[in-house]
Amino acid sequence: MPVFERLMALLGLLMVGTGLRVTGVLDDNRAAQLNTLTYYVALPALIFISTYQRSISALLSPALLEGLVLVVVVTVGLAWLIHRNAATQYRSVALVQSYHSNLGYLGLPLVAATFEPRVTAIASVILGVVSLIQVPLTVLILTTMSGTDTRFLNELQRLITNPVLVSLLVGLAVGSTGLAVPSVVASGLDAIGTLALPLALLCVGSSLKVDLSAVDLSATGWVVALKNGCMPALAWGVFSLLTVNPATFTASVVMFGTPTAVSTFVYANELGGDEQFASLNVFITTLISTGTLFVLIRLVS
């Protein structure tokens, strides 16, 4: 399927998810069940099947690790400078939503549906490495700037034991040790993994809520500029200078080109941030990403 048609299908599934929520088909209970199926079954299957035949040394190079850390750190620094004068109620959310990417529910499934298996395998590693950076950083920023008394260590424990990271570690362990996986198991996991993108898009769509009366054009505009524009451009520049292989370059640029993660709304709601503002930014960056991702995918292809 051509890139434009694939992204239009992506946007269509997002809108279907939103429509199902508005009409009550995806109520809170059903949405939670769909999210559980995606997070605990489909995404781990996709990650395992993309990594179990490859060793960690073939996927995680020093240049990749250096580039991932550099892109995140520089984006956080820019966001801090830009949002330091934002209204108090928006500042912490605007900061974290400028760098916290939707790597799991949009990035990895989109890469898997668009590029060859090696690119998907590297994207799985990027998901794991960047999650270990951006999730603790987001929790730390929100709790510090909002003054919320929260269970920071519990949040870290949830991160370390989440099924996405566990499936990545298991896949890399199998690939690095050369353990054989029965073909019937591999075929079954591959079939389940193909459900990751449509299920994830329905989950994201069902979570998108927007209150236009709450729009702060300046704060939201800077979030969009940093997340949809600056971060993938920075990734392009960094990984060009690091002279990584084409698969690593492609996976890195596309993954960093994803919109703000839906989980930032959850964190804002739990950790004292402005949840209306957070929801708006997720909606706007996701909508705009259908266009920016089209451009990025065409360029890297």
PDB file of C-alpha atoms in Angstrom:
ATOM      1  CA  MET A   1       0.000   0.000   0.000  1.00  0.00           C
ATOM      2  CA  PRO A   2       1.438   3.458  -0.915  1.00  0.00           C
ATOM      3  CA  VAL A   3       2.574   5.654   1.974  1.00  0.00           C
ATOM      4  CA  PHE A   4      -0.201   8.236   1.542  1.00  0.00           C
ATOM      5  CA  GLU A   5      -2.934   5.599   1.530  1.00  0.00           C
ATOM      6  CA  ARG A   6      -1.429   3.910   4.580  1.00  0.00           C
ATOM      7  CA  LEU A   7      -1.388   7.156   6.544  1.00  0.00           C
ATOM      8  CA  MET A   8      -4.923   7.998   5.470  1.00  0.00           C
ATOM      9  CA  ALA A   9      -5.944   4.566   6.749  1.00  0.00           C
ATOM     10  CA  LEU A  10      -4.100   5.434   9.984  1.00  0.00           C
ATOM     11  CA  LEU A  11      -6.074   8.663  10.306  1.00  0.00           C
ATOM     12  CA  GLY A  12      -9.291   6.799   9.477  1.00  0.00           C
ATOM     13  CA  LEU A  13      -8.728   4.278  12.273  1.00  0.00           C
ATOM     14  CA  LEU A  14      -8.009   7.112  14.698  1.00  0.00           C
ATOM     15  CA  MET A  15     -11.302   8.722  13.771  1.00  0.00           C
ATOM     16  CA  VAL A  16     -13.112   5.378  14.050  1.00  0.00           C
ATOM     17  CA  GLY A  17     -11.751   4.983  17.584  1.00  0.00           C
ATOM     18  CA  THR A  18     -12.943   8.492  18.453  1.00  0.00           C
ATOM     19  CA  GLY A  19     -16.343   7.798  16.903  1.00  0.00           C
ATOM     20  CA  LEU A  20     -16.740   4.560  18.838  1.00  0.00           C
ATOM     21  CA  ARG A  21     -16.040   6.427  22.071  1.00  0.00           C
ATOM     22  CA  VAL A  22     -18.440   9.271  21.246  1.00  0.00           C
ATOM     23  CA  THR A  23     -21.249   6.842  20.359  1.00  0.00           C
ATOM     24  CA  GLY A  24     -20.675   4.812  23.509  1.00  0.00           C
ATOM     25  CA  VAL A  25     -19.581   1.632  21.731  1.00  0.00           C
ATOM     26  CA  LEU A  26     -16.133   1.940  23.323  1.00  0.00           C
ATOM     27  CA  ASP A  27     -17.112   2.850  26.858  1.00  0.00           C
ATOM     28  CA  ASP A  28     -14.494   3.017  29.595  1.00  0.00           C
ATOM     29  CA  ASN A  29     -14.679  -0.724  30.286  1.00  0.00           C
ATOM     30  CA  ARG A  30     -14.383  -1.826  26.645  1.00  0.00           C
ATOM     31  CA  ALA A  31     -11.654   0.732  25.968  1.00  0.00           C
ATOM     32  CA  ALA A  32      -9.687  -0.632  28.927  1.00  0.00           C
ATOM     33  CA  GLN A  33     -10.077  -4.185  27.606  1.00  0.00           C
ATOM     34  CA  LEU A  34      -8.918  -3.117  24.134  1.00  0.00           C
ATOM     35  CA  ASN A  35      -5.955  -1.310  25.638  1.00  0.00           C
ATOM     36  CA  THR A  36      -5.045  -4.411  27.664  1.00  0.00           C
ATOM     37  CA  LEU A  37      -5.182  -6.588  24.536  1.00  0.00           C
ATOM     38  CA  THR A  38      -2.936  -4.159  22.675  1.00  0.00           C
ATOM     39  CA  TYR A  39      -0.436  -3.514  25.461  1.00  0.00           C
ATOM     40  CA  TYR A  40      -0.119  -7.013  26.875  1.00  0.00           C
ATOM     41  CA  VAL A  41      -0.599  -9.156  23.765  1.00  0.00           C
ATOM     42  CA  ALA A  42      -0.289  -7.507  20.339  1.00  0.00           C
ATOM     43  CA  LEU A  43       2.647  -5.143  20.974  1.00  0.00           C
ATOM     44  CA  PRO A  44       4.769  -7.713  22.859  1.00  0.00           C
ATOM     45  CA  ALA A  45       4.140 -10.233  20.043  1.00  0.00           C
ATOM     46  CA  LEU A  46       5.244  -7.669  17.439  1.00  0.00           C
ATOM     47  CA  ILE A  47       8.383  -6.795  19.402  1.00  0.00           C
ATOM     48  CA  PHE A  48       9.358 -10.415  20.025  1.00  0.00           C
ATOM     49  CA  ILE A  49       8.808 -11.530  16.433  1.00  0.00           C
ATOM     50  CA  SER A  50      10.883  -8.626  15.112  1.00  0.00           C
ATOM     51  CA  THR A  51      13.870  -9.291  17.387  1.00  0.00           C
ATOM     52  CA  TYR A  52      14.073 -13.018  18.172  1.00  0.00           C
ATOM     53  CA  GLN A  53      16.264 -13.826  15.144  1.00  0.00           C
ATOM     54  CA  ARG A  54      18.765 -11.017  15.732  1.00  0.00           C
ATOM     55  CA  SER A  55      21.486 -10.552  18.333  1.00  0.00           C
ATOM     56  CA  ILE A  56      21.605  -7.448  20.470  1.00  0.00           C
ATOM     57  CA  SER A  57      25.007  -6.522  19.031  1.00  0.00           C
ATOM     58  CA  ALA A  58      23.499  -6.391  15.536  1.00  0.00           C
ATOM     59  CA  LEU A  59      20.768  -3.985  16.638  1.00  0.00           C
ATOM     60  CA  LEU A  60      22.074  -1.786  19.454  1.00  0.00           C
ATOM     61  CA  SER A  61      25.255  -0.023  18.362  1.00  0.00           C
ATOM     62  CA  PRO A  62      27.123   2.628  20.392  1.00  0.00           C
ATOM     63  CA  ALA A  63      26.205   5.186  17.725  1.00  0.00           C
ATOM     64  CA  LEU A  64      22.499   4.381  18.057  1.00  0.00           C
ATOM     65  CA  LEU A  65      22.590   4.660  21.845  1.00  0.00           C
ATOM     66  CA  GLU A  66      24.560   7.909  21.687  1.00  0.00           C
ATOM     67  CA  GLY A  67      22.191   9.381  19.118  1.00  0.00           C
ATOM     68  CA  LEU A  68      19.030   8.449  21.040  1.00  0.00           C
ATOM     69  CA  VAL A  69      20.283  10.030  24.256  1.00  0.00           C
ATOM     70  CA  LEU A  70      21.483  13.150  22.427  1.00  0.00           C
ATOM     71  CA  VAL A  71      18.186  13.734  20.607  1.00  0.00           C
ATOM     72  CA  VAL A  72      16.137  13.389  23.803  1.00  0.00           C
ATOM     73  CA  VAL A  73      18.464  15.534  25.924  1.00  0.00           C
ATOM     74  CA  VAL A  74      18.704  18.346  23.365  1.00  0.00           C
ATOM     75  CA  THR A  75      14.928  18.366  22.825  1.00  0.00           C
ATOM     76  CA  VAL A  76      14.339  18.523  26.575  1.00  0.00           C
ATOM     77  CA  GLY A  77      16.798  21.409  26.824  1.00  0.00           C
ATOM     78  CA  LEU A  78      15.078  23.342  24.045  1.00  0.00           C
ATOM     79  CA  ALA A  79      11.666  22.671  25.568  1.00  0.00           C
ATOM     80  CA  TRP A  80      12.877  23.896  28.943  1.00  0.00           C
ATOM     81  CA  LEU A  81      14.121  27.170  27.438  1.00  0.00           C
ATOM     82  CA  ILE A  82      10.965  27.759  25.390  1.00  0.00           C
ATOM     83  CA  HIS A  83       8.392  26.820  28.027  1.00  0.00           C
ATOM     84  CA  ARG A  84      10.086  28.415  31.037  1.00  0.00           C
ATOM     85  CA  ASN A  85       7.855  31.499  30.692  1.00  0.00           C
ATOM     86  CA  ALA A  86       4.644  29.568  29.980  1.00  0.00           C
ATOM     87  CA  ALA A  87       1.672  29.902  32.315  1.00  0.00           C
ATOM     88  CA  THR A  88       2.282  27.965  35.521  1.00  0.00           C
ATOM     89  CA  GLN A  89      -0.588  25.525  34.986  1.00  0.00           C
ATOM     90  CA  TYR A  90       0.741  24.587  31.520  1.00  0.00           C
ATOM     91  CA  ARG A  91       4.503  24.614  32.054  1.00  0.00           C
ATOM     92  CA  SER A  92       5.201  21.057  33.224  1.00  0.00           C
ATOM     93  CA  VAL A  93       2.808  19.441  30.728  1.00  0.00           C
ATOM     94  CA  ALA A  94       4.108  21.523  27.819  1.00  0.00           C
ATOM     95  CA  LEU A  95       7.661  20.514  28.708  1.00  0.00           C
ATOM     96  CA  VAL A  96       7.082  16.753  28.829  1.00  0.00           C
ATOM     97  CA  GLN A  97       4.784  16.699  25.800  1.00  0.00           C
ATOM     98  CA  SER A  98       7.462  18.370  23.677  1.00  0.00           C
ATOM     99  CA  TYR A  99       9.704  15.283  23.828  1.00  0.00           C
ATOM    100  CA  HIS A 100       7.641  12.294  25.085  1.00  0.00           C
ATOM    101  CA  SER A 101       6.973  10.334  21.880  1.00  0.00           C
ATOM    102  CA  ASN A 102       4.250   7.806  21.087  1.00  0.00           C
ATOM    103  CA  LEU A 103       6.770   5.100  20.179  1.00  0.00           C
ATOM    104  CA  GLY A 104       4.708   2.076  21.209  1.00  0.00           C
ATOM    105  CA  TYR A 105       1.195   2.699  19.978  1.00  0.00           C
ATOM    106  CA  LEU A 106       2.093   4.549  16.763  1.00  0.00           C
ATOM    107  CA  GLY A 107       5.820   4.446  16.050  1.00  0.00           C
ATOM    108  CA  LEU A 108       6.665   0.748  16.134  1.00  0.00           C
ATOM    109  CA  PRO A 109       3.444  -0.543  14.512  1.00  0.00           C
ATOM    110  CA  LEU A 110       3.743   2.059  11.740  1.00  0.00           C
ATOM    111  CA  VAL A 111       7.381   1.135  11.082  1.00  0.00           C
ATOM    112  CA  ALA A 112       6.444  -2.553  11.008  1.00  0.00           C
ATOM    113  CA  ALA A 113       3.700  -1.885   8.466  1.00  0.00           C
ATOM    114  CA  THR A 114       5.906   0.294   6.251  1.00  0.00           C
ATOM    115  CA  PHE A 115       9.505  -0.926   6.282  1.00  0.00           C
ATOM    116  CA  GLU A 116      11.512  -4.145   6.134  1.00  0.00           C
ATOM    117  CA  PRO A 117      11.965  -6.408   9.197  1.00  0.00           C
ATOM    118  CA  ARG A 118      15.444  -5.096  10.071  1.00  0.00           C
ATOM    119  CA  VAL A 119      14.098  -1.552  10.434  1.00  0.00           C
ATOM    120  CA  THR A 120      11.310  -2.883  12.654  1.00  0.00           C
ATOM    121  CA  ALA A 121      13.826  -4.738  14.830  1.00  0.00           C
ATOM    122  CA  ILE A 122      15.856  -1.556  15.366  1.00  0.00           C
ATOM    123  CA  ALA A 123      12.659   0.393  16.052  1.00  0.00           C
ATOM    124  CA  SER A 124      11.848  -2.145  18.793  1.00  0.00           C
ATOM    125  CA  VAL A 125      15.211  -1.438  20.417  1.00  0.00           C
ATOM    126  CA  ILE A 126      14.612   2.315  20.099  1.00  0.00           C
ATOM    127  CA  LEU A 127      11.265   1.859  21.840  1.00  0.00           C
ATOM    128  CA  GLY A 128      12.924   0.092  24.756  1.00  0.00           C
ATOM    129  CA  VAL A 129      15.880   2.451  25.152  1.00  0.00           C
ATOM    130  CA  VAL A 130      13.934   5.699  24.809  1.00  0.00           C
ATOM    131  CA  SER A 131      11.165   4.463  27.132  1.00  0.00           C
ATOM    132  CA  LEU A 132      13.790   3.936  29.823  1.00  0.00           C
ATOM    133  CA  ILE A 133      14.771   7.596  29.363  1.00  0.00           C
ATOM    134  CA  GLN A 134      11.537   9.456  28.742  1.00  0.00           C
ATOM    135  CA  VAL A 135       9.179   7.760  31.214  1.00  0.00           C
ATOM    136  CA  PRO A 136      11.264   8.363  34.394  1.00  0.00           C
ATOM    137  CA  LEU A 137      12.087  11.872  33.149  1.00  0.00           C
ATOM    138  CA  THR A 138       8.410  12.676  32.588  1.00  0.00           C
ATOM    139  CA  VAL A 139       7.422  11.394  36.034  1.00  0.00           C
ATOM    140  CA  LEU A 140      10.262  13.345  37.641  1.00  0.00           C
ATOM    141  CA  ILE A 141       9.397  16.609  35.866  1.00  0.00           C
ATOM    142  CA  LEU A 142       5.672  16.410  36.604  1.00  0.00           C
ATOM    143  CA  THR A 143       6.127  15.512  40.267  1.00  0.00           C
ATOM    144  CA  THR A 144       8.819  18.167  40.810  1.00  0.00           C
ATOM    145  CA  MET A 145       7.075  21.045  39.027  1.00  0.00           C
ATOM    146  CA  SER A 146       3.604  20.285  40.380  1.00  0.00           C
ATOM    147  CA  GLY A 147       4.773  19.478  43.901  1.00  0.00           C
ATOM    148  CA  THR A 148       2.810  16.217  43.850  1.00  0.00           C
ATOM    149  CA  ASP A 149       3.612  13.593  46.465  1.00  0.00           C
ATOM    150  CA  THR A 150       3.718  10.418  44.399  1.00  0.00           C
ATOM    151  CA  ARG A 151       5.248   6.965  44.450  1.00  0.00           C
ATOM    152  CA  PHE A 152       8.185   7.606  42.134  1.00  0.00           C
ATOM    153  CA  LEU A 153       9.811   4.233  42.832  1.00  0.00           C
ATOM    154  CA  ASN A 154       6.524   2.494  42.081  1.00  0.00           C
ATOM    155  CA  GLU A 155       6.366   4.245  38.722  1.00  0.00           C
ATOM    156  CA  LEU A 156       9.891   3.027  37.931  1.00  0.00           C
ATOM    157  CA  GLN A 157       8.961  -0.507  38.933  1.00  0.00           C
ATOM    158  CA  ARG A 158       5.972  -0.388  36.583  1.00  0.00           C
ATOM    159  CA  LEU A 159       8.303   0.703  33.782  1.00  0.00           C
ATOM    160  CA  ILE A 160      10.891  -2.018  34.338  1.00  0.00           C
ATOM    161  CA  THR A 161       8.290  -4.789  34.516  1.00  0.00           C
ATOM    162  CA  ASN A 162       6.048  -3.633  31.673  1.00  0.00           C
ATOM    163  CA  PRO A 163       5.351  -6.228  28.947  1.00  0.00           C
ATOM    164  CA  VAL A 164       6.843  -4.164  26.124  1.00  0.00           C
ATOM    165  CA  LEU A 165      10.299  -4.080  27.707  1.00  0.00           C
ATOM    166  CA  VAL A 166      10.051  -7.686  28.889  1.00  0.00           C
ATOM    167  CA  SER A 167       9.212  -8.909  25.376  1.00  0.00           C
ATOM    168  CA  LEU A 168      12.114  -6.887  23.968  1.00  0.00           C
ATOM    169  CA  LEU A 169      14.568  -8.405  26.441  1.00  0.00           C
ATOM    170  CA  VAL A 170      13.261 -11.916  25.783  1.00  0.00           C
ATOM    171  CA  GLY A 171      13.444 -11.434  22.021  1.00  0.00           C
ATOM    172  CA  LEU A 172      17.005 -10.113  22.188  1.00  0.00           C
ATOM    173  CA  ALA A 173      18.015 -12.928  24.554  1.00  0.00           C
ATOM    174  CA  VAL A 174      16.642 -15.560  22.165  1.00  0.00           C
ATOM    175  CA  GLY A 175      18.324 -13.900  19.188  1.00  0.00           C
ATOM    176  CA  SER A 176      21.664 -13.500  20.948  1.00  0.00           C
ATOM    177  CA  THR A 177      21.779 -17.090  22.210  1.00  0.00           C
ATOM    178  CA  GLY A 178      20.477 -18.664  19.002  1.00  0.00           C
ATOM    179  CA  LEU A 179      17.622 -20.528  20.655  1.00  0.00           C
ATOM    180  CA  ALA A 180      15.180 -22.064  18.193  1.00  0.00           C
ATOM    181  CA  VAL A 181      11.548 -20.977  18.237  1.00  0.00           C
ATOM    182  CA  PRO A 182       9.053 -23.523  16.806  1.00  0.00           C
ATOM    183  CA  SER A 183       7.658 -22.337  13.488  1.00  0.00           C
ATOM    184  CA  VAL A 184       4.070 -22.700  14.667  1.00  0.00           C
ATOM    185  CA  VAL A 185       4.808 -20.388  17.621  1.00  0.00           C
ATOM    186  CA  ALA A 186       6.563 -17.854  15.386  1.00  0.00           C
ATOM    187  CA  SER A 187       3.695 -17.899  12.879  1.00  0.00           C
ATOM    188  CA  GLY A 188       1.124 -17.426  15.627  1.00  0.00           C
ATOM    189  CA  LEU A 189       3.010 -14.504  17.181  1.00  0.00           C
ATOM    190  CA  ASP A 190       3.499 -12.957  13.751  1.00  0.00           C
ATOM    191  CA  ALA A 191      -0.253 -13.081  13.122  1.00  0.00           C
ATOM    192  CA  ILE A 192      -0.953 -11.519  16.518  1.00  0.00           C
ATOM    193  CA  GLY A 193       1.684  -8.847  15.912  1.00  0.00           C
ATOM    194  CA  THR A 194      -0.059  -7.683  12.733  1.00  0.00           C
ATOM    195  CA  LEU A 195      -2.988  -6.628  14.924  1.00  0.00           C
ATOM    196  CA  ALA A 196      -0.806  -4.169  16.857  1.00  0.00           C
ATOM    197  CA  LEU A 197      -1.281  -1.186  14.514  1.00  0.00           C
ATOM    198  CA  PRO A 198      -5.076  -1.288  14.074  1.00  0.00           C
ATOM    199  CA  LEU A 199      -5.668  -2.054  17.751  1.00  0.00           C
ATOM    200  CA  ALA A 200      -3.266   0.673  18.878  1.00  0.00           C
ATOM    201  CA  LEU A 201      -4.873   3.225  16.570  1.00  0.00           C
ATOM    202  CA  LEU A 202      -8.335   2.417  17.911  1.00  0.00           C
ATOM    203  CA  CYS A 203      -6.992   2.816  21.460  1.00  0.00           C
ATOM    204  CA  VAL A 204      -5.380   6.169  20.647  1.00  0.00           C
ATOM    205  CA  GLY A 205      -8.491   7.361  18.813  1.00  0.00           C
ATOM    206  CA  SER A 206     -10.771   6.415  21.694  1.00  0.00           C
ATOM    207  CA  SER A 207      -8.598   8.411  24.089  1.00  0.00           C
ATOM    208  CA  LEU A 208      -8.488  11.622  22.024  1.00  0.00           C
ATOM    209  CA  LYS A 209     -10.572  14.334  23.652  1.00  0.00           C
ATOM    210  CA  VAL A 210     -10.404  18.031  22.921  1.00  0.00           C
ATOM    211  CA  ASP A 211     -11.935  21.133  24.457  1.00  0.00           C
ATOM    212  CA  LEU A 212     -11.292  23.988  22.033  1.00  0.00           C
ATOM    213  CA  SER A 213     -12.258  26.524  24.672  1.00  0.00           C
ATOM    214  CA  ALA A 214      -9.137  25.534  26.588  1.00  0.00           C
ATOM    215  CA  VAL A 215      -6.740  26.222  23.718  1.00  0.00           C
ATOM    216  CA  ASP A 216      -3.596  28.170  24.565  1.00  0.00           C
ATOM    217  CA  LEU A 217      -2.318  28.852  21.037  1.00  0.00           C
ATOM    218  CA  SER A 218       1.171  29.850  22.135  1.00  0.00           C
ATOM    219  CA  ALA A 219       1.840  26.888  24.445  1.00  0.00           C
ATOM    220  CA  THR A 220       0.247  24.298  22.127  1.00  0.00           C
ATOM    221  CA  GLY A 221       1.975  25.823  19.101  1.00  0.00           C
ATOM    222  CA  TRP A 222       5.373  25.397  20.697  1.00  0.00           C
ATOM    223  CA  VAL A 223       4.575  21.811  21.701  1.00  0.00           C
ATOM    224  CA  VAL A 224       3.647  21.041  18.081  1.00  0.00           C
ATOM    225  CA  ALA A 225       6.729  22.815  16.739  1.00  0.00           C
ATOM    226  CA  LEU A 226       9.070  20.896  19.019  1.00  0.00           C
ATOM    227  CA  LYS A 227       7.395  17.471  18.843  1.00  0.00           C
ATOM    228  CA  ASN A 228       6.316  17.324  15.197  1.00  0.00           C
ATOM    229  CA  GLY A 229       9.035  19.482  13.702  1.00  0.00           C
ATOM    230  CA  CYS A 230      12.150  19.951  15.787  1.00  0.00           C
ATOM    231  CA  MET A 231      12.573  16.454  17.227  1.00  0.00           C
ATOM    232  CA  PRO A 232      12.547  14.519  13.907  1.00  0.00           C
ATOM    233  CA  ALA A 233      14.696  17.236  12.282  1.00  0.00           C
ATOM    234  CA  LEU A 234      17.162  16.947  15.144  1.00  0.00           C
ATOM    235  CA  ALA A 235      17.151  13.157  14.789  1.00  0.00           C
ATOM    236  CA  TRP A 236      17.857  13.543  11.066  1.00  0.00           C
ATOM    237  CA  GLY A 237      20.853  15.795  11.761  1.00  0.00           C
ATOM    238  CA  VAL A 238      22.266  13.738  14.647  1.00  0.00           C
ATOM    239  CA  PHE A 239      22.066  10.370  12.923  1.00  0.00           C
ATOM    240  CA  SER A 240      23.438  11.830   9.686  1.00  0.00           C
ATOM    241  CA  LEU A 241      26.509  13.030  11.572  1.00  0.00           C
ATOM    242  CA  LEU A 242      26.868   9.678  13.320  1.00  0.00           C
ATOM    243  CA  THR A 243      26.917   7.926   9.914  1.00  0.00           C
ATOM    244  CA  VAL A 244      24.777   4.998  11.025  1.00  0.00           C
ATOM    245  CA  ASN A 245      23.471   2.384   8.580  1.00  0.00           C
ATOM    246  CA  PRO A 246      20.304   3.182   6.578  1.00  0.00           C
ATOM    247  CA  ALA A 247      18.039   0.929   8.664  1.00  0.00           C
ATOM    248  CA  THR A 248      19.104   2.653  11.908  1.00  0.00           C
ATOM    249  CA  PHE A 249      18.719   6.092  10.337  1.00  0.00           C
ATOM    250  CA  THR A 250      15.233   5.290   9.021  1.00  0.00           C
ATOM    251  CA  ALA A 251      13.971   3.782  12.264  1.00  0.00           C
ATOM    252  CA  SER A 252      15.335   6.644  14.382  1.00  0.00           C
ATOM    253  CA  VAL A 253      13.917   9.476  12.287  1.00  0.00           C
ATOM    254  CA  VAL A 254      10.456   7.924  11.935  1.00  0.00           C
ATOM    255  CA  MET A 255      10.208   6.926  15.600  1.00  0.00           C
ATOM    256  CA  PHE A 256      11.143  10.433  16.757  1.00  0.00           C
ATOM    257  CA  GLY A 257       8.640  11.839  14.271  1.00  0.00           C
ATOM    258  CA  THR A 258       5.707  10.329  16.164  1.00  0.00           C
ATOM    259  CA  PRO A 259       3.301  12.613  18.056  1.00  0.00           C
ATOM    260  CA  THR A 260       3.041  13.149  21.797  1.00  0.00           C
ATOM    261  CA  ALA A 261       2.269   9.923  23.650  1.00  0.00           C
ATOM    262  CA  VAL A 262      -1.235   9.377  24.997  1.00  0.00           C
ATOM    263  CA  SER A 263       0.374   8.258  28.255  1.00  0.00           C
ATOM    264  CA  THR A 264       1.415  11.871  28.948  1.00  0.00           C
ATOM    265  CA  PHE A 265      -2.268  12.675  29.472  1.00  0.00           C
ATOM    266  CA  VAL A 266      -2.467   9.827  31.983  1.00  0.00           C
ATOM    267  CA  TYR A 267       0.655  11.030  33.776  1.00  0.00           C
ATOM    268  CA  ALA A 268      -0.623  14.615  33.828  1.00  0.00           C
ATOM    269  CA  ASN A 269      -3.915  13.432  35.310  1.00  0.00           C
ATOM    270  CA  GLU A 270      -2.193  11.352  37.991  1.00  0.00           C
ATOM    271  CA  LEU A 271       0.711  13.658  38.813  1.00  0.00           C
ATOM    272  CA  GLY A 272      -0.846  17.093  39.092  1.00  0.00           C
ATOM    273  CA  GLY A 273      -0.588  18.414  35.518  1.00  0.00           C
ATOM    274  CA  ASP A 274      -3.309  20.155  33.518  1.00  0.00           C
ATOM    275  CA  GLU A 275      -5.173  17.213  31.961  1.00  0.00           C
ATOM    276  CA  GLN A 276      -7.315  19.329  29.586  1.00  0.00           C
ATOM    277  CA  PHE A 277      -4.223  20.961  28.136  1.00  0.00           C
ATOM    278  CA  ALA A 278      -2.497  17.564  27.931  1.00  0.00           C
ATOM    279  CA  SER A 279      -5.434  16.008  26.094  1.00  0.00           C
ATOM    280  CA  LEU A 280      -5.525  18.884  23.608  1.00  0.00           C
ATOM    281  CA  ASN A 281      -1.818  18.546  22.816  1.00  0.00           C
ATOM    282  CA  VAL A 282      -2.111  14.788  22.253  1.00  0.00           C
ATOM    283  CA  PHE A 283      -4.995  15.410  19.850  1.00  0.00           C
ATOM    284  CA  ILE A 284      -3.282  18.213  17.888  1.00  0.00           C
ATOM    285  CA  THR A 285       0.143  16.540  17.590  1.00  0.00           C
ATOM    286  CA  THR A 286      -1.479  13.249  16.547  1.00  0.00           C
ATOM    287  CA  LEU A 287      -3.600  14.959  13.896  1.00  0.00           C
ATOM    288  CA  ILE A 288      -0.669  16.912  12.480  1.00  0.00           C
ATOM    289  CA  SER A 289       1.593  13.841  12.562  1.00  0.00           C
ATOM    290  CA  THR A 290      -0.401  12.213   9.751  1.00  0.00           C
ATOM    291  CA  GLY A 291       1.063  14.885   7.485  1.00  0.00           C
ATOM    292  CA  THR A 292       4.547  15.168   8.990  1.00  0.00           C
ATOM    293  CA  LEU A 293       5.023  11.392   9.096  1.00  0.00           C
ATOM    294  CA  PHE A 294       4.033  11.188   5.436  1.00  0.00           C
ATOM    295  CA  VAL A 295       6.802  13.644   4.588  1.00  0.00           C
ATOM    296  CA  LEU A 296       9.355  11.868   6.795  1.00  0.00           C
ATOM    297  CA  ILE A 297       8.575   8.424   5.404  1.00  0.00           C
ATOM    298  CA  ARG A 298       8.803   9.674   1.833  1.00  0.00           C
ATOM    299  CA  LEU A 299      12.141  11.368   2.571  1.00  0.00           C
ATOM    300  CA  VAL A 300      13.782   8.409   4.306  1.00  0.00           C
ATOM    301  CA  SER A 301      12.442   5.994   1.686  1.00  0.00           C
TER     302      SER A 301
END
